[in-house]
Amino acid sequence: QVQLVNSGGGSVQAGGSLRLSCAASGNIYNNIYIYMGWFRQAPGKEREGVACFATRTVRTYYADSVKGRFTFSRDNAENTLYLQMDSLKLEDTAMYYCAVRPQSWGSTTRSCLDEYSYNSWSQGSQVTVSS
């Protein structure tokens, strides 16, 4: 089982920036993940995929709502994921989670922005954007 710990959330004014971090530890299989992703859930709404990386395609995917504003990155040596969030909007307010799908879970036909593609989740970090 992989443990994921979020950090970096907080409050910011609209137009500002925040960077979220997600450190993985525990039973890491050669530090290889099929999918690595960031998700968010606002009150009263379903959890949605924000950004993710698929190892097989070596591509990063973004939700349309954050394209051009959010940037996914990772540090393999430190086993850490990042989400740089710029030009934040009021509607970006949500609890943000990171997630991974370890190689030990095998491949899937689901998109890496699909929450059901993942089996390991962080505890979440609150991001609040105010006017």
mmCIF file of C-alpha atoms in Angstrom:
data_model
loop_
_atom_site.group_PDB
_atom_site.id
_atom_site.type_symbol
_atom_site.label_atom_id
_atom_site.label_comp_id
_atom_site.label_asym_id
_atom_site.label_seq_id
_atom_site.Cartn_x
_atom_site.Cartn_y
_atom_site.Cartn_z
ATOM 1 C CA GLN A 1 0.000 0.000 0.000
ATOM 2 C CA VAL A 2 1.279 3.440 -0.949
ATOM 3 C CA GLN A 3 0.816 6.320 1.462
ATOM 4 C CA LEU A 4 0.332 9.784 0.001
ATOM 5 C CA VAL A 5 0.609 13.011 1.979
ATOM 6 C CA ASN A 6 -0.603 16.363 0.641
ATOM 7 C CA SER A 7 0.863 19.716 1.538
ATOM 8 C CA GLY A 8 0.746 23.270 0.248
ATOM 9 C CA GLY A 9 -2.923 24.173 0.342
ATOM 10 C CA GLY A 10 -4.222 27.437 1.748
ATOM 11 C CA SER A 11 -6.072 30.645 0.985
ATOM 12 C CA VAL A 12 -5.272 33.016 -1.844
ATOM 13 C CA GLN A 13 -6.917 35.881 -3.678
ATOM 14 C CA ALA A 14 -8.215 35.408 -7.180
ATOM 15 C CA GLY A 15 -5.408 35.706 -9.691
ATOM 16 C CA GLY A 16 -2.867 34.367 -7.240
ATOM 17 C CA SER A 17 -0.858 31.148 -7.196
ATOM 18 C CA LEU A 18 -0.361 28.109 -5.011
ATOM 19 C CA ARG A 19 1.696 24.954 -5.351
ATOM 20 C CA LEU A 20 0.541 21.640 -3.973
ATOM 21 C CA SER A 21 2.923 18.813 -3.153
ATOM 22 C CA CYS A 22 2.238 15.122 -2.707
ATOM 23 C CA ALA A 23 4.862 12.845 -1.172
ATOM 24 C CA ALA A 24 4.575 9.086 -1.606
ATOM 25 C CA SER A 25 5.947 6.515 0.800
ATOM 26 C CA GLY A 26 5.370 2.930 1.814
ATOM 27 C CA ASN A 27 5.219 -0.061 -0.476
ATOM 28 C CA ILE A 28 6.468 1.568 -3.651
ATOM 29 C CA TYR A 29 7.093 -0.858 -6.483
ATOM 30 C CA ASN A 30 10.257 0.505 -8.050
ATOM 31 C CA ASN A 31 8.624 3.935 -7.827
ATOM 32 C CA ILE A 32 6.659 3.115 -10.982
ATOM 33 C CA TYR A 33 3.086 4.250 -11.339
ATOM 34 C CA ILE A 34 0.853 3.739 -14.329
ATOM 35 C CA TYR A 35 -1.073 6.904 -13.490
ATOM 36 C CA MET A 36 -0.354 9.862 -11.226
ATOM 37 C CA GLY A 37 -3.070 12.429 -10.800
ATOM 38 C CA TRP A 38 -4.562 15.405 -9.034
ATOM 39 C CA PHE A 39 -8.259 15.635 -8.281
ATOM 40 C CA ARG A 40 -10.509 18.098 -6.525
ATOM 41 C CA GLN A 41 -13.896 18.140 -4.904
ATOM 42 C CA ALA A 42 -15.903 21.239 -4.133
ATOM 43 C CA PRO A 43 -18.785 21.160 -1.628
ATOM 44 C CA GLY A 44 -21.863 19.587 -3.144
ATOM 45 C CA LYS A 45 -20.019 18.505 -6.275
ATOM 46 C CA GLU A 46 -18.499 15.288 -7.507
ATOM 47 C CA ARG A 47 -14.767 14.734 -7.453
ATOM 48 C CA GLU A 48 -13.178 15.694 -10.747
ATOM 49 C CA GLY A 49 -9.829 15.019 -12.361
ATOM 50 C CA VAL A 50 -7.685 18.136 -12.672
ATOM 51 C CA ALA A 51 -4.366 16.928 -14.068
ATOM 52 C CA CYS A 52 -2.654 13.599 -14.521
ATOM 53 C CA PHE A 53 0.313 11.848 -16.067
ATOM 54 C CA ALA A 54 0.140 8.521 -17.880
ATOM 55 C CA THR A 55 3.395 6.605 -17.907
ATOM 56 C CA ARG A 56 2.523 4.501 -20.959
ATOM 57 C CA THR A 57 1.872 7.488 -23.217
ATOM 58 C CA VAL A 58 4.352 9.757 -21.401
ATOM 59 C CA ARG A 59 1.763 12.515 -21.571
ATOM 60 C CA THR A 60 0.181 14.925 -19.169
ATOM 61 C CA TYR A 61 -3.542 15.558 -19.362
ATOM 62 C CA TYR A 62 -5.540 18.478 -17.995
ATOM 63 C CA ALA A 63 -9.182 19.213 -17.423
ATOM 64 C CA ASP A 64 -10.410 21.932 -19.773
ATOM 65 C CA SER A 65 -11.205 24.156 -16.809
ATOM 66 C CA VAL A 66 -7.537 24.379 -15.764
ATOM 67 C CA LYS A 67 -5.648 24.197 -19.059
ATOM 68 C CA GLY A 68 -3.081 26.951 -19.342
ATOM 69 C CA ARG A 69 -3.302 27.741 -15.630
ATOM 70 C CA PHE A 70 -2.287 24.544 -13.801
ATOM 71 C CA THR A 71 0.909 22.565 -14.327
ATOM 72 C CA PHE A 72 1.535 18.983 -13.264
ATOM 73 C CA SER A 73 5.098 17.931 -12.493
ATOM 74 C CA ARG A 74 6.883 15.170 -10.622
ATOM 75 C CA ASP A 75 10.225 14.447 -9.032
ATOM 76 C CA ASN A 76 10.922 10.765 -9.423
ATOM 77 C CA ALA A 77 13.964 10.839 -7.160
ATOM 78 C CA GLU A 78 11.954 12.371 -4.328
ATOM 79 C CA ASN A 79 8.817 10.387 -5.200
ATOM 80 C CA THR A 80 6.836 13.601 -5.114
ATOM 81 C CA LEU A 81 4.107 15.058 -7.306
ATOM 82 C CA TYR A 82 3.405 18.761 -7.703
ATOM 83 C CA LEU A 83 0.527 20.865 -8.950
ATOM 84 C CA GLN A 84 1.388 24.472 -9.725
ATOM 85 C CA MET A 85 -1.785 26.516 -9.803
ATOM 86 C CA ASP A 86 -1.639 29.988 -11.347
ATOM 87 C CA SER A 87 -4.297 32.567 -12.185
ATOM 88 C CA LEU A 88 -6.552 30.986 -9.598
ATOM 89 C CA LYS A 89 -10.282 31.609 -9.861
ATOM 90 C CA LEU A 90 -13.068 31.507 -7.308
ATOM 91 C CA GLU A 91 -14.315 28.275 -8.860
ATOM 92 C CA ASP A 92 -10.992 26.571 -8.116
ATOM 93 C CA THR A 93 -11.957 26.488 -4.441
ATOM 94 C CA ALA A 94 -12.053 22.821 -3.413
ATOM 95 C CA MET A 95 -10.350 20.040 -1.516
ATOM 96 C CA TYR A 96 -7.472 18.784 -3.629
ATOM 97 C CA TYR A 97 -6.242 15.202 -3.607
ATOM 98 C CA CYS A 98 -3.385 13.385 -5.258
ATOM 99 C CA ALA A 99 -3.640 9.773 -6.314
ATOM 100 C CA VAL A 100 -1.566 7.074 -7.948
ATOM 101 C CA ARG A 101 -2.139 3.762 -9.666
ATOM 102 C CA PRO A 102 0.864 1.553 -8.947
ATOM 103 C CA GLN A 103 2.228 -0.757 -11.603
ATOM 104 C CA SER A 104 1.298 -3.682 -9.371
ATOM 105 C CA TRP A 105 -2.348 -2.905 -10.112
ATOM 106 C CA GLY A 106 -1.861 -3.499 -13.817
ATOM 107 C CA SER A 107 -3.087 -1.454 -16.751
ATOM 108 C CA THR A 108 -6.585 -0.042 -17.286
ATOM 109 C CA THR A 109 -8.650 1.299 -20.153
ATOM 110 C CA ARG A 110 -9.946 4.127 -17.988
ATOM 111 C CA SER A 111 -8.609 7.641 -18.499
ATOM 112 C CA CYS A 112 -6.050 8.947 -16.030
ATOM 113 C CA LEU A 113 -8.516 11.750 -15.241
ATOM 114 C CA ASP A 114 -11.016 9.104 -14.084
ATOM 115 C CA GLU A 115 -11.000 8.729 -10.296
ATOM 116 C CA TYR A 116 -11.816 5.021 -10.617
ATOM 117 C CA SER A 117 -8.413 4.462 -12.207
ATOM 118 C CA TYR A 118 -6.724 4.954 -8.834
ATOM 119 C CA ASN A 119 -6.377 2.966 -5.649
ATOM 120 C CA SER A 120 -4.149 5.151 -3.475
ATOM 121 C CA TRP A 121 -5.281 8.594 -2.324
ATOM 122 C CA SER A 122 -3.953 11.386 -0.168
ATOM 123 C CA GLN A 123 -5.834 12.957 2.729
ATOM 124 C CA GLY A 124 -6.490 16.163 0.771
ATOM 125 C CA SER A 125 -5.527 19.812 1.037
ATOM 126 C CA GLN A 126 -8.008 22.673 1.101
ATOM 127 C CA VAL A 127 -7.569 25.436 -1.456
ATOM 128 C CA THR A 128 -9.708 28.526 -0.985
ATOM 129 C CA VAL A 129 -9.748 31.337 -3.536
ATOM 130 C CA SER A 130 -11.363 34.618 -2.524
ATOM 131 C CA SER A 131 -12.198 37.818 -4.362
#
